[in-house]
Amino acid sequence: MLGLPSLTGCAIDKGSALAADFEENWAGTPDVVKIRTTKDNTLPFMGKSTGTLIVEDGTSADRVTELVGELRKYVARHDKITGRIAADGITFTVVADEGRTGEVLALWRSLTADDRVTDADINDAPWKEATDRWRIEVTAVDATGALAVFKDMYAKGDRHRPLSGVMVLTVRGGLFVETAFNDVYPTEAIAAYEAVLARYPVVSATLRRDAVSGSAVSIVVAEGADQDHAGELARRAAPNLGAAVEVTGPASDPDRL
């Protein structure tokens, strides 16, 4: 007896079918207050979806760990589904690989315990040959916290263990700091910022990825600071960045962080 196709793999709008299956499978899960899904129907019978489990505030770390284990098994069984969990202000991707998921879970635990962090997103973002690749975005309470968290997460600090594989790391909060263009620690950009900060009050700063120089530094010093001298300090600390280092005053800061 022949019937109409009902399996997700045979659906015309596969992304929509994957999202519907995810919502159906996880509906009513204890401690999950909301399920959010995306539907990407690229071509007939092709597509993908992302499903996010939003966990109730105050849910214990042990229970979140249980949900992570269940979601990891789910994404391992379902192709073209990306599974994510949002808990205590941190949203993170759960992948089929048990080791990588364990690392992300450990980072979630340390970030939620860090009072310098207000929220974060940890996303699996493979690109070209870098299949084990993470894109991480963190918001900190202030510039001091932002730089400290960045160093902890990338330079093997005391609070957070870096994820294995390649990381694109962005931390903001009075300061915007991001990994250099080749996803490496932006040593010179940070050195330029710290050289100025040691001598003058800094209103805001952006240490951003740049394809040409490897990094781009924009520092806004407080009113009354010697901008020329601050610029000399920054360029001396980052000799390889050249014109990619810019120091201005608050009147030149259209997008105050």
PDB file of N, CA and C in Angstrom, residues 43-130:
ATOM      1  N   LEU A  43      16.219  24.456  -1.276  1.00  0.00           N
ATOM      2  CA  LEU A  43      15.736  23.896  -2.541  1.00  0.00           C
ATOM      3  C   LEU A  43      14.678  22.849  -2.211  1.00  0.00           C
ATOM      4  N   PRO A  44      13.854  22.465  -3.177  1.00  0.00           N
ATOM      5  CA  PRO A  44      12.917  21.360  -2.912  1.00  0.00           C
ATOM      6  C   PRO A  44      13.645  20.139  -2.366  1.00  0.00           C
ATOM      7  N   PHE A  45      13.148  19.617  -1.257  1.00  0.00           N
ATOM      8  CA  PHE A  45      13.677  18.427  -0.578  1.00  0.00           C
ATOM      9  C   PHE A  45      15.034  18.691   0.085  1.00  0.00           C
ATOM     10  N   MET A  46      15.442  19.963   0.136  1.00  0.00           N
ATOM     11  CA  MET A  46      16.695  20.291   0.805  1.00  0.00           C
ATOM     12  C   MET A  46      16.461  21.452   1.767  1.00  0.00           C
ATOM     13  N   GLY A  47      17.223  21.472   2.853  1.00  0.00           N
ATOM     14  CA  GLY A  47      17.080  22.553   3.813  1.00  0.00           C
ATOM     15  C   GLY A  47      17.694  22.175   5.141  1.00  0.00           C
ATOM     16  N   LYS A  48      17.620  23.107   6.073  1.00  0.00           N
ATOM     17  CA  LYS A  48      18.174  22.878   7.404  1.00  0.00           C
ATOM     18  C   LYS A  48      17.412  23.722   8.401  1.00  0.00           C
ATOM     19  N   SER A  49      17.664  23.456   9.677  1.00  0.00           N
ATOM     20  CA  SER A  49      16.958  24.183  10.725  1.00  0.00           C
ATOM     21  C   SER A  49      17.838  24.274  11.961  1.00  0.00           C
ATOM     22  N   THR A  50      17.596  25.310  12.752  1.00  0.00           N
ATOM     23  CA  THR A  50      18.229  25.440  14.062  1.00  0.00           C
ATOM     24  C   THR A  50      17.138  25.439  15.117  1.00  0.00           C
ATOM     25  N   GLY A  51      17.319  24.623  16.133  1.00  0.00           N
ATOM     26  CA  GLY A  51      16.368  24.578  17.234  1.00  0.00           C
ATOM     27  C   GLY A  51      17.058  24.971  18.530  1.00  0.00           C
ATOM     28  N   THR A  52      16.459  25.914  19.248  1.00  0.00           N
ATOM     29  CA  THR A  52      17.040  26.399  20.501  1.00  0.00           C
ATOM     30  C   THR A  52      16.097  26.122  21.656  1.00  0.00           C
ATOM     31  N   LEU A  53      16.619  25.484  22.682  1.00  0.00           N
ATOM     32  CA  LEU A  53      15.860  25.240  23.909  1.00  0.00           C
ATOM     33  C   LEU A  53      16.175  26.359  24.895  1.00  0.00           C
ATOM     34  N   ILE A  54      15.167  27.120  25.277  1.00  0.00           N
ATOM     35  CA  ILE A  54      15.351  28.205  26.238  1.00  0.00           C
ATOM     36  C   ILE A  54      14.977  27.676  27.616  1.00  0.00           C
ATOM     37  N   VAL A  55      15.959  27.647  28.497  1.00  0.00           N
ATOM     38  CA  VAL A  55      15.813  27.007  29.805  1.00  0.00           C
ATOM     39  C   VAL A  55      15.315  28.018  30.823  1.00  0.00           C
ATOM     40  N   GLU A  56      14.476  27.560  31.712  1.00  0.00           N
ATOM     41  CA  GLU A  56      13.908  28.418  32.752  1.00  0.00           C
ATOM     42  C   GLU A  56      15.007  28.982  33.649  1.00  0.00           C
ATOM     43  N   ASP A  57      14.867  30.263  33.987  1.00  0.00           N
ATOM     44  CA  ASP A  57      15.833  30.892  34.888  1.00  0.00           C
ATOM     45  C   ASP A  57      15.889  30.145  36.218  1.00  0.00           C
ATOM     46  N   GLY A  58      17.095  29.976  36.725  1.00  0.00           N
ATOM     47  CA  GLY A  58      17.258  29.294  38.003  1.00  0.00           C
ATOM     48  C   GLY A  58      17.403  27.791  37.899  1.00  0.00           C
ATOM     49  N   THR A  59      17.341  27.258  36.674  1.00  0.00           N
ATOM     50  CA  THR A  59      17.525  25.818  36.505  1.00  0.00           C
ATOM     51  C   THR A  59      18.953  25.438  36.898  1.00  0.00           C
ATOM     52  N   SER A  60      19.099  24.350  37.600  1.00  0.00           N
ATOM     53  CA  SER A  60      20.409  23.956  38.116  1.00  0.00           C
ATOM     54  C   SER A  60      21.367  23.592  36.981  1.00  0.00           C
ATOM     55  N   ALA A  61      22.657  23.733  37.254  1.00  0.00           N
ATOM     56  CA  ALA A  61      23.680  23.372  36.277  1.00  0.00           C
ATOM     57  C   ALA A  61      23.614  21.887  35.942  1.00  0.00           C
ATOM     58  N   ASP A  62      23.273  21.057  36.919  1.00  0.00           N
ATOM     59  CA  ASP A  62      23.165  19.615  36.667  1.00  0.00           C
ATOM     60  C   ASP A  62      22.045  19.321  35.672  1.00  0.00           C
ATOM     61  N   ARG A  63      20.929  20.038  35.801  1.00  0.00           N
ATOM     62  CA  ARG A  63      19.816  19.814  34.879  1.00  0.00           C
ATOM     63  C   ARG A  63      20.176  20.302  33.473  1.00  0.00           C
ATOM     64  N   VAL A  64      20.859  21.446  33.385  1.00  0.00           N
ATOM     65  CA  VAL A  64      21.308  21.926  32.074  1.00  0.00           C
ATOM     66  C   VAL A  64      22.241  20.896  31.444  1.00  0.00           C
ATOM     67  N   THR A  65      23.099  20.306  32.241  1.00  0.00           N
ATOM     68  CA  THR A  65      24.010  19.272  31.741  1.00  0.00           C
ATOM     69  C   THR A  65      23.225  18.084  31.183  1.00  0.00           C
ATOM     70  N   GLU A  66      22.147  17.697  31.858  1.00  0.00           N
ATOM     71  CA  GLU A  66      21.296  16.606  31.364  1.00  0.00           C
ATOM     72  C   GLU A  66      20.686  16.973  30.006  1.00  0.00           C
ATOM     73  N   LEU A  67      20.177  18.206  29.897  1.00  0.00           N
ATOM     74  CA  LEU A  67      19.580  18.644  28.639  1.00  0.00           C
ATOM     75  C   LEU A  67      20.612  18.664  27.513  1.00  0.00           C
ATOM     76  N   VAL A  68      21.823  19.074  27.835  1.00  0.00           N
ATOM     77  CA  VAL A  68      22.893  19.073  26.834  1.00  0.00           C
ATOM     78  C   VAL A  68      23.139  17.660  26.329  1.00  0.00           C
ATOM     79  N   GLY A  69      23.198  16.696  27.232  1.00  0.00           N
ATOM     80  CA  GLY A  69      23.421  15.311  26.835  1.00  0.00           C
ATOM     81  C   GLY A  69      22.311  14.789  25.933  1.00  0.00           C
ATOM     82  N   GLU A  70      21.059  15.128  26.267  1.00  0.00           N
ATOM     83  CA  GLU A  70      19.929  14.684  25.459  1.00  0.00           C
ATOM     84  C   GLU A  70      19.936  15.346  24.084  1.00  0.00           C
ATOM     85  N   LEU A  71      20.254  16.646  24.062  1.00  0.00           N
ATOM     86  CA  LEU A  71      20.277  17.361  22.787  1.00  0.00           C
ATOM     87  C   LEU A  71      21.433  16.885  21.908  1.00  0.00           C
ATOM     88  N   ARG A  72      22.562  16.557  22.508  1.00  0.00           N
ATOM     89  CA  ARG A  72      23.700  16.049  21.730  1.00  0.00           C
ATOM     90  C   ARG A  72      23.310  14.764  21.006  1.00  0.00           C
ATOM     91  N   LYS A  73      22.625  13.880  21.686  1.00  0.00           N
ATOM     92  CA  LYS A  73      22.181  12.634  21.053  1.00  0.00           C
ATOM     93  C   LYS A  73      21.176  12.914  19.928  1.00  0.00           C
ATOM     94  N   TYR A  74      20.331  13.918  20.156  1.00  0.00           N
ATOM     95  CA  TYR A  74      19.326  14.261  19.140  1.00  0.00           C
ATOM     96  C   TYR A  74      19.985  14.750  17.857  1.00  0.00           C
ATOM     97  N   VAL A  75      20.941  15.702  17.971  1.00  0.00           N
ATOM     98  CA  VAL A  75      21.574  16.228  16.760  1.00  0.00           C
ATOM     99  C   VAL A  75      22.452  15.176  16.092  1.00  0.00           C
ATOM    100  N   ALA A  76      22.947  14.211  16.865  1.00  0.00           N
ATOM    101  CA  ALA A  76      23.733  13.130  16.276  1.00  0.00           C
ATOM    102  C   ALA A  76      22.858  12.240  15.391  1.00  0.00           C
ATOM    103  N   ARG A  77      21.568  12.158  15.729  1.00  0.00           N
ATOM    104  CA  ARG A  77      20.642  11.307  14.969  1.00  0.00           C
ATOM    105  C   ARG A  77      19.958  12.043  13.822  1.00  0.00           C
ATOM    106  N   HIS A  78      19.960  13.381  13.872  1.00  0.00           N
ATOM    107  CA  HIS A  78      19.192  14.153  12.897  1.00  0.00           C
ATOM    108  C   HIS A  78      20.124  15.047  12.089  1.00  0.00           C
ATOM    109  N   ASP A  79      20.286  14.708  10.851  1.00  0.00           N
ATOM    110  CA  ASP A  79      21.134  15.497   9.963  1.00  0.00           C
ATOM    111  C   ASP A  79      20.460  16.842   9.659  1.00  0.00           C
ATOM    112  N   LYS A  80      21.259  17.854   9.448  1.00  0.00           N
ATOM    113  CA  LYS A  80      20.807  19.189   9.060  1.00  0.00           C
ATOM    114  C   LYS A  80      20.071  19.924  10.186  1.00  0.00           C
ATOM    115  N   ILE A  81      20.196  19.447  11.407  1.00  0.00           N
ATOM    116  CA  ILE A  81      19.650  20.163  12.565  1.00  0.00           C
ATOM    117  C   ILE A  81      20.808  20.686  13.403  1.00  0.00           C
ATOM    118  N   THR A  82      20.751  21.966  13.749  1.00  0.00           N
ATOM    119  CA  THR A  82      21.684  22.555  14.705  1.00  0.00           C
ATOM    120  C   THR A  82      20.943  22.738  16.010  1.00  0.00           C
ATOM    121  N   GLY A  83      21.480  22.176  17.074  1.00  0.00           N
ATOM    122  CA  GLY A  83      20.838  22.267  18.379  1.00  0.00           C
ATOM    123  C   GLY A  83      21.528  23.289  19.268  1.00  0.00           C
ATOM    124  N   ARG A  84      20.724  24.132  19.943  1.00  0.00           N
ATOM    125  CA  ARG A  84      21.284  25.161  20.805  1.00  0.00           C
ATOM    126  C   ARG A  84      20.516  25.212  22.128  1.00  0.00           C
ATOM    127  N   ILE A  85      21.177  25.689  23.152  1.00  0.00           N
ATOM    128  CA  ILE A  85      20.564  25.858  24.469  1.00  0.00           C
ATOM    129  C   ILE A  85      20.862  27.262  24.963  1.00  0.00           C
ATOM    130  N   ALA A  86      19.854  27.920  25.535  1.00  0.00           N
ATOM    131  CA  ALA A  86      20.016  29.235  26.150  1.00  0.00           C
ATOM    132  C   ALA A  86      19.706  29.096  27.631  1.00  0.00           C
ATOM    133  N   ALA A  87      20.706  29.359  28.462  1.00  0.00           N
ATOM    134  CA  ALA A  87      20.531  29.208  29.909  1.00  0.00           C
ATOM    135  C   ALA A  87      21.388  30.228  30.640  1.00  0.00           C
ATOM    136  N   ASP A  88      20.792  30.936  31.582  1.00  0.00           N
ATOM    137  CA  ASP A  88      21.506  31.924  32.410  1.00  0.00           C
ATOM    138  C   ASP A  88      22.233  32.972  31.583  1.00  0.00           C
ATOM    139  N   GLY A  89      21.620  33.421  30.496  1.00  0.00           N
ATOM    140  CA  GLY A  89      22.191  34.482  29.686  1.00  0.00           C
ATOM    141  C   GLY A  89      23.227  34.032  28.680  1.00  0.00           C
ATOM    142  N   ILE A  90      23.527  32.744  28.641  1.00  0.00           N
ATOM    143  CA  ILE A  90      24.515  32.208  27.711  1.00  0.00           C
ATOM    144  C   ILE A  90      23.813  31.266  26.738  1.00  0.00           C
ATOM    145  N   THR A  91      23.976  31.518  25.441  1.00  0.00           N
ATOM    146  CA  THR A  91      23.432  30.623  24.422  1.00  0.00           C
ATOM    147  C   THR A  91      24.589  29.905  23.755  1.00  0.00           C
ATOM    148  N   PHE A  92      24.467  28.592  23.600  1.00  0.00           N
ATOM    149  CA  PHE A  92      25.574  27.832  23.017  1.00  0.00           C
ATOM    150  C   PHE A  92      25.067  26.686  22.164  1.00  0.00           C
ATOM    151  N   THR A  93      25.896  26.317  21.192  1.00  0.00           N
ATOM    152  CA  THR A  93      25.566  25.231  20.272  1.00  0.00           C
ATOM    153  C   THR A  93      26.035  23.906  20.837  1.00  0.00           C
ATOM    154  N   VAL A  94      25.199  22.898  20.684  1.00  0.00           N
ATOM    155  CA  VAL A  94      25.518  21.530  21.099  1.00  0.00           C
ATOM    156  C   VAL A  94      25.773  20.704  19.846  1.00  0.00           C
ATOM    157  N   VAL A  95      26.970  20.161  19.714  1.00  0.00           N
ATOM    158  CA  VAL A  95      27.320  19.390  18.522  1.00  0.00           C
ATOM    159  C   VAL A  95      27.325  17.903  18.842  1.00  0.00           C
ATOM    160  N   ALA A  96      27.351  17.097  17.792  1.00  0.00           N
ATOM    161  CA  ALA A  96      27.283  15.644  17.989  1.00  0.00           C
ATOM    162  C   ALA A  96      28.520  15.092  18.685  1.00  0.00           C
ATOM    163  N   ASP A  97      29.677  15.709  18.454  1.00  0.00           N
ATOM    164  CA  ASP A  97      30.915  15.238  19.063  1.00  0.00           C
ATOM    165  C   ASP A  97      30.886  15.456  20.574  1.00  0.00           C
ATOM    166  N   GLU A  98      31.025  14.372  21.321  1.00  0.00           N
ATOM    167  CA  GLU A  98      30.889  14.450  22.781  1.00  0.00           C
ATOM    168  C   GLU A  98      31.991  15.289  23.422  1.00  0.00           C
ATOM    169  N   GLY A  99      33.221  15.178  22.903  1.00  0.00           N
ATOM    170  CA  GLY A  99      34.330  15.936  23.469  1.00  0.00           C
ATOM    171  C   GLY A  99      34.167  17.429  23.288  1.00  0.00           C
ATOM    172  N   ARG A 100      33.789  17.847  22.078  1.00  0.00           N
ATOM    173  CA  ARG A 100      33.605  19.280  21.818  1.00  0.00           C
ATOM    174  C   ARG A 100      32.441  19.840  22.624  1.00  0.00           C
ATOM    175  N   THR A 101      31.373  19.077  22.712  1.00  0.00           N
ATOM    176  CA  THR A 101      30.231  19.538  23.495  1.00  0.00           C
ATOM    177  C   THR A 101      30.600  19.652  24.969  1.00  0.00           C
ATOM    178  N   GLY A 102      31.410  18.731  25.461  1.00  0.00           N
ATOM    179  CA  GLY A 102      31.863  18.814  26.846  1.00  0.00           C
ATOM    180  C   GLY A 102      32.663  20.072  27.115  1.00  0.00           C
ATOM    181  N   GLU A 103      33.501  20.473  26.161  1.00  0.00           N
ATOM    182  CA  GLU A 103      34.267  21.702  26.300  1.00  0.00           C
ATOM    183  C   GLU A 103      33.350  22.924  26.362  1.00  0.00           C
ATOM    184  N   VAL A 104      32.354  22.958  25.496  1.00  0.00           N
ATOM    185  CA  VAL A 104      31.430  24.090  25.468  1.00  0.00           C
ATOM    186  C   VAL A 104      30.633  24.148  26.769  1.00  0.00           C
ATOM    187  N   LEU A 105      30.220  23.013  27.266  1.00  0.00           N
ATOM    188  CA  LEU A 105      29.484  22.979  28.523  1.00  0.00           C
ATOM    189  C   LEU A 105      30.340  23.514  29.672  1.00  0.00           C
ATOM    190  N   ALA A 106      31.614  23.155  29.693  1.00  0.00           N
ATOM    191  CA  ALA A 106      32.521  23.660  30.731  1.00  0.00           C
ATOM    192  C   ALA A 106      32.675  25.172  30.613  1.00  0.00           C
ATOM    193  N   LEU A 107      32.743  25.687  29.381  1.00  0.00           N
ATOM    194  CA  LEU A 107      32.849  27.124  29.187  1.00  0.00           C
ATOM    195  C   LEU A 107      31.564  27.810  29.622  1.00  0.00           C
ATOM    196  N   TRP A 108      30.420  27.212  29.330  1.00  0.00           N
ATOM    197  CA  TRP A 108      29.144  27.761  29.805  1.00  0.00           C
ATOM    198  C   TRP A 108      29.156  27.890  31.325  1.00  0.00           C
ATOM    199  N   ARG A 109      29.610  26.858  32.010  1.00  0.00           N
ATOM    200  CA  ARG A 109      29.652  26.899  33.478  1.00  0.00           C
ATOM    201  C   ARG A 109      30.531  28.041  33.980  1.00  0.00           C
ATOM    202  N   SER A 110      31.713  28.210  33.385  1.00  0.00           N
ATOM    203  CA  SER A 110      32.621  29.248  33.870  1.00  0.00           C
ATOM    204  C   SER A 110      32.112  30.645  33.527  1.00  0.00           C
ATOM    205  N   LEU A 111      31.478  30.803  32.365  1.00  0.00           N
ATOM    206  CA  LEU A 111      30.951  32.111  31.993  1.00  0.00           C
ATOM    207  C   LEU A 111      29.789  32.520  32.893  1.00  0.00           C
ATOM    208  N   THR A 112      28.917  31.582  33.230  1.00  0.00           N
ATOM    209  CA  THR A 112      27.788  31.916  34.094  1.00  0.00           C
ATOM    210  C   THR A 112      28.247  32.242  35.512  1.00  0.00           C
ATOM    211  N   ALA A 113      29.422  31.770  35.898  1.00  0.00           N
ATOM    212  CA  ALA A 113      29.951  32.063  37.233  1.00  0.00           C
ATOM    213  C   ALA A 113      30.793  33.328  37.264  1.00  0.00           C
ATOM    214  N   ASP A 114      31.002  33.963  36.117  1.00  0.00           N
ATOM    215  CA  ASP A 114      31.867  35.129  36.011  1.00  0.00           C
ATOM    216  C   ASP A 114      31.022  36.395  36.093  1.00  0.00           C
ATOM    217  N   ASP A 115      31.153  37.159  37.177  1.00  0.00           N
ATOM    218  CA  ASP A 115      30.323  38.351  37.353  1.00  0.00           C
ATOM    219  C   ASP A 115      30.735  39.497  36.442  1.00  0.00           C
ATOM    220  N   ARG A 116      31.803  39.325  35.666  1.00  0.00           N
ATOM    221  CA  ARG A 116      32.181  40.331  34.677  1.00  0.00           C
ATOM    222  C   ARG A 116      31.392  40.164  33.378  1.00  0.00           C
ATOM    223  N   VAL A 117      30.705  39.020  33.204  1.00  0.00           N
ATOM    224  CA  VAL A 117      29.991  38.684  31.965  1.00  0.00           C
ATOM    225  C   VAL A 117      28.497  38.895  32.152  1.00  0.00           C
ATOM    226  N   THR A 118      27.876  39.608  31.208  1.00  0.00           N
ATOM    227  CA  THR A 118      26.424  39.787  31.262  1.00  0.00           C
ATOM    228  C   THR A 118      25.689  38.811  30.346  1.00  0.00           C
ATOM    229  N   ASP A 119      26.258  38.515  29.180  1.00  0.00           N
ATOM    230  CA  ASP A 119      25.662  37.514  28.290  1.00  0.00           C
ATOM    231  C   ASP A 119      26.713  37.061  27.283  1.00  0.00           C
ATOM    232  N   ALA A 120      26.417  35.966  26.583  1.00  0.00           N
ATOM    233  CA  ALA A 120      27.377  35.434  25.616  1.00  0.00           C
ATOM    234  C   ALA A 120      26.678  34.496  24.648  1.00  0.00           C
ATOM    235  N   ASP A 121      27.330  34.293  23.512  1.00  0.00           N
ATOM    236  CA  ASP A 121      26.850  33.346  22.508  1.00  0.00           C
ATOM    237  C   ASP A 121      28.047  32.543  22.006  1.00  0.00           C
ATOM    238  N   ILE A 122      27.933  31.218  22.052  1.00  0.00           N
ATOM    239  CA  ILE A 122      28.988  30.312  21.596  1.00  0.00           C
ATOM    240  C   ILE A 122      28.401  29.490  20.452  1.00  0.00           C
ATOM    241  N   ASN A 123      28.930  29.694  19.245  1.00  0.00           N
ATOM    242  CA  ASN A 123      28.312  29.082  18.068  1.00  0.00           C
ATOM    243  C   ASN A 123      29.333  28.291  17.260  1.00  0.00           C
ATOM    244  N   ASP A 124      28.959  27.092  16.865  1.00  0.00           N
ATOM    245  CA  ASP A 124      29.789  26.284  15.979  1.00  0.00           C
ATOM    246  C   ASP A 124      29.759  26.932  14.594  1.00  0.00           C
ATOM    247  N   ALA A 125      30.938  27.279  14.072  1.00  0.00           N
ATOM    248  CA  ALA A 125      30.983  28.021  12.810  1.00  0.00           C
ATOM    249  C   ALA A 125      32.086  27.500  11.908  1.00  0.00           C
ATOM    250  N   PRO A 126      31.961  26.272  11.375  1.00  0.00           N
ATOM    251  CA  PRO A 126      33.002  25.732  10.492  1.00  0.00           C
ATOM    252  C   PRO A 126      33.147  26.585   9.243  1.00  0.00           C
ATOM    253  N   TRP A 127      34.385  26.685   8.760  1.00  0.00           N
ATOM    254  CA  TRP A 127      34.651  27.506   7.585  1.00  0.00           C
ATOM    255  C   TRP A 127      35.841  26.936   6.842  1.00  0.00           C
ATOM    256  N   LYS A 128      35.629  26.595   5.573  1.00  0.00           N
ATOM    257  CA  LYS A 128      36.659  25.995   4.735  1.00  0.00           C
ATOM    258  C   LYS A 128      37.257  24.767   5.422  1.00  0.00           C
ATOM    259  N   GLU A 129      38.587  24.742   5.615  1.00  0.00           N
ATOM    260  CA  GLU A 129      39.204  23.556   6.209  1.00  0.00           C
ATOM    261  C   GLU A 129      39.087  23.533   7.717  1.00  0.00           C
ATOM    262  N   ALA A 130      38.657  24.633   8.326  1.00  0.00           N
ATOM    263  CA  ALA A 130      38.548  24.696   9.779  1.00  0.00           C
ATOM    264  C   ALA A 130      37.179  24.183  10.209  1.00  0.00           C
TER     265      ALA A 130
END
